[in-house]
Amino acid sequence: MDLFIRQQVLLMIRALYFDLENKWAEIGREFNLSPAQQHILFLLSTNDNKLTPTKIGELGCWHNSTVTRLLNRLEKNEFIYVVTKRNHLGFKVVSMTEKGKRMLEMLIEKVKISKQFPFDMRHLSEKEVNSFLQLGNSILDVEKGKEFRDNVINAQAEGCDYA
């Protein structure tokens, strides 16, 4: 594949990512949560409300120091709690508090009522959207693996009505 096409793919993905990140930030301002903090709450809801900081970093594609900073703020706001296992020095488990679960519910409700989130796709057919998803899944399977796709892309928030 020639350099121009690879460049176009890169620039398209970056543009879509930044547009989406701005939309998440806009929602987050209403709730005083960054897009990354919102994503951590989602990841917890899709993983039985128990993840290690290391696993959060893997699923969120963040460095350990970034995860620590994000968790500290979420814990300070009482959206999560972190438990250190006594028999495993340094082994921590992160879970959402009831306040965190309510916050996630409010975020999901905000997204559900917006017909143009994450993007205005009214001009696309269902077939076009499914083709986009298939291509993205194919790239992710090579880059991150099927387990990542199953844990992040195919995940569904616990207790969320997707209808």
Short mmCIF file of C-alpha atoms in Angstrom, two decimals:
data_model
loop_
_atom_site.label_atom_id
_atom_site.label_comp_id
_atom_site.label_asym_id
_atom_site.label_seq_id
_atom_site.Cartn_x
_atom_site.Cartn_y
_atom_site.Cartn_z
CA MET A 1 0.00 0.00 0.00
CA ASP A 2 1.49 3.34 -0.94
CA LEU A 3 2.42 6.08 1.51
CA PHE A 4 -0.35 8.46 0.43
CA ILE A 5 -3.11 5.96 1.22
CA ARG A 6 -1.53 5.08 4.58
CA GLN A 7 -1.31 8.79 5.35
CA GLN A 8 -4.97 9.26 4.46
CA VAL A 9 -5.95 6.40 6.79
CA LEU A 10 -3.88 7.90 9.59
CA LEU A 11 -5.29 11.38 9.15
CA MET A 12 -8.88 10.07 8.90
CA ILE A 13 -8.57 8.05 12.10
CA ARG A 14 -6.93 10.97 13.94
CA ALA A 15 -9.64 13.39 12.76
CA LEU A 16 -12.42 11.03 13.84
CA TYR A 17 -10.69 10.41 17.17
CA PHE A 18 -10.25 14.12 17.94
CA ASP A 19 -13.84 14.87 16.95
CA LEU A 20 -15.07 12.10 19.22
CA GLU A 21 -12.76 13.14 22.05
CA ASN A 22 -14.20 16.67 21.86
CA LYS A 23 -17.74 15.31 22.09
CA TRP A 24 -16.82 13.18 25.12
CA ALA A 25 -15.15 16.20 26.72
CA GLU A 26 -18.31 18.24 26.14
CA ILE A 27 -20.40 15.62 27.94
CA GLY A 28 -17.73 15.35 30.62
CA ARG A 29 -17.81 19.08 31.38
CA GLU A 30 -21.41 18.72 32.46
CA PHE A 31 -20.38 16.00 34.93
CA ASN A 32 -16.82 17.23 35.67
CA LEU A 33 -15.28 14.03 34.26
CA SER A 34 -12.65 13.70 31.56
CA PRO A 35 -13.22 11.30 28.65
CA ALA A 36 -10.60 8.98 30.17
CA GLN A 37 -12.35 8.96 33.55
CA GLN A 38 -15.65 8.21 31.83
CA HIS A 39 -13.96 5.34 30.02
CA ILE A 40 -12.63 3.86 33.26
CA LEU A 41 -16.16 3.78 34.70
CA PHE A 42 -17.34 2.06 31.51
CA LEU A 43 -14.50 -0.47 31.65
CA LEU A 44 -15.34 -1.31 35.26
CA SER A 45 -19.02 -1.78 34.38
CA THR A 46 -18.12 -4.23 31.61
CA ASN A 47 -15.68 -6.27 33.71
CA ASP A 48 -17.72 -7.31 36.76
CA ASN A 49 -16.72 -4.05 38.50
CA LYS A 50 -13.24 -5.40 39.28
CA LEU A 51 -10.06 -4.50 37.42
CA THR A 52 -6.45 -4.07 38.40
CA PRO A 53 -4.79 -0.77 37.53
CA THR A 54 -2.56 -2.70 35.11
CA LYS A 55 -5.58 -4.14 33.28
CA ILE A 56 -7.20 -0.68 33.15
CA GLY A 57 -4.02 0.59 31.52
CA GLU A 58 -4.08 -2.22 28.95
CA LEU A 59 -7.74 -1.73 28.07
CA GLY A 60 -7.50 2.07 28.02
CA CYS A 61 -4.12 2.11 26.23
CA TRP A 62 -2.63 4.29 28.99
CA HIS A 63 0.73 4.40 30.74
CA ASN A 64 0.75 3.32 34.41
CA SER A 65 1.37 6.87 35.60
CA THR A 66 -1.69 8.07 33.65
CA VAL A 67 -3.82 5.33 35.21
CA THR A 68 -2.63 6.31 38.69
CA ARG A 69 -3.50 9.97 38.10
CA LEU A 70 -6.95 9.09 36.69
CA LEU A 71 -7.72 6.69 39.54
CA ASN A 72 -6.64 9.19 42.19
CA ARG A 73 -9.13 11.75 40.93
CA LEU A 74 -11.95 9.21 40.60
CA GLU A 75 -11.23 7.95 44.12
CA LYS A 76 -11.11 11.51 45.51
CA ASN A 77 -14.57 12.11 44.01
CA GLU A 78 -15.79 8.81 45.50
CA PHE A 79 -16.63 7.21 42.15
CA ILE A 80 -14.27 4.28 42.76
CA TYR A 81 -12.47 2.57 45.58
CA VAL A 82 -9.15 0.77 45.44
CA VAL A 83 -8.46 -2.25 47.61
CA THR A 84 -4.96 -3.61 48.18
CA LYS A 85 -4.92 -7.36 48.69
CA ARG A 86 -3.07 -8.16 51.89
CA ASN A 87 -1.72 -11.49 50.70
CA HIS A 88 -0.44 -9.97 47.42
CA LEU A 89 1.79 -6.99 48.19
CA GLY A 90 1.22 -4.31 45.57
CA PHE A 91 -1.81 -6.10 44.06
CA LYS A 92 -4.73 -3.70 43.84
CA VAL A 93 -8.31 -4.09 42.65
CA VAL A 94 -10.39 -1.12 41.50
CA SER A 95 -14.19 -1.10 41.77
CA MET A 96 -16.95 1.46 41.31
CA THR A 97 -18.85 2.82 44.26
CA GLU A 98 -22.62 3.25 44.14
CA LYS A 99 -21.96 6.93 43.39
CA GLY A 100 -19.77 5.88 40.46
CA LYS A 101 -22.46 3.54 39.15
CA ARG A 102 -25.04 6.34 39.31
CA MET A 103 -22.63 8.66 37.47
CA LEU A 104 -22.13 6.08 34.72
CA GLU A 105 -25.90 5.66 34.39
CA MET A 106 -26.27 9.43 33.93
CA LEU A 107 -23.50 9.46 31.31
CA ILE A 108 -25.08 6.57 29.41
CA GLU A 109 -28.48 8.25 29.53
CA LYS A 110 -26.96 11.46 28.15
CA VAL A 111 -25.41 9.52 25.25
CA LYS A 112 -28.59 7.53 24.58
CA ILE A 113 -30.76 10.62 24.10
CA SER A 114 -28.33 12.13 21.59
CA LYS A 115 -29.14 10.67 18.19
CA GLN A 116 -25.99 12.24 16.74
CA PHE A 117 -23.51 10.71 19.17
CA PRO A 118 -20.78 9.72 18.51
CA PHE A 119 -21.25 11.14 15.00
CA ASP A 120 -24.09 12.22 12.77
CA MET A 121 -24.42 9.06 10.68
CA ARG A 122 -27.90 9.64 9.29
CA HIS A 123 -26.45 9.90 5.79
CA LEU A 124 -24.91 6.40 6.03
CA SER A 125 -26.73 3.17 5.36
CA GLU A 126 -26.68 0.34 7.88
CA LYS A 127 -24.55 -1.61 5.39
CA GLU A 128 -21.98 1.21 5.27
CA VAL A 129 -21.79 1.40 9.06
CA ASN A 130 -21.40 -2.38 9.31
CA SER A 131 -18.61 -2.30 6.69
CA PHE A 132 -16.82 0.38 8.73
CA LEU A 133 -17.16 -1.77 11.86
CA GLN A 134 -15.84 -4.88 10.08
CA LEU A 135 -12.80 -3.00 8.80
CA GLY A 136 -12.10 -1.51 12.22
CA ASN A 137 -12.44 -4.92 13.91
CA SER A 138 -10.04 -6.45 11.39
CA ILE A 139 -7.41 -3.80 12.10
CA LEU A 140 -7.90 -4.08 15.87
CA ASP A 141 -7.59 -7.87 15.79
CA VAL A 142 -4.15 -7.53 14.18
CA GLU A 143 -3.00 -4.58 16.30
CA LYS A 144 -4.44 -5.42 19.72
CA GLY A 145 -5.84 -8.96 19.51
CA LYS A 146 -9.27 -10.50 19.76
CA GLU A 147 -9.26 -10.40 23.58
CA PHE A 148 -8.85 -6.62 23.50
CA ARG A 149 -11.73 -6.31 21.01
CA ASP A 150 -13.93 -8.53 23.16
CA ASN A 151 -13.10 -6.58 26.34
CA VAL A 152 -13.40 -3.09 24.88
CA ILE A 153 -15.22 -2.92 21.55
CA ASN A 154 -17.81 -5.66 22.12
CA ALA A 155 -18.29 -4.86 25.80
CA GLN A 156 -21.66 -3.76 27.12
CA ALA A 157 -22.17 -1.76 30.27
CA GLU A 158 -23.80 -3.77 33.03
CA GLY A 159 -27.45 -2.93 33.53
CA CYS A 160 -27.64 -0.76 30.40
CA ASP A 161 -30.63 -1.19 28.13
CA TYR A 162 -29.17 -0.99 24.62
CA ALA A 163 -32.56 -1.02 22.88
#
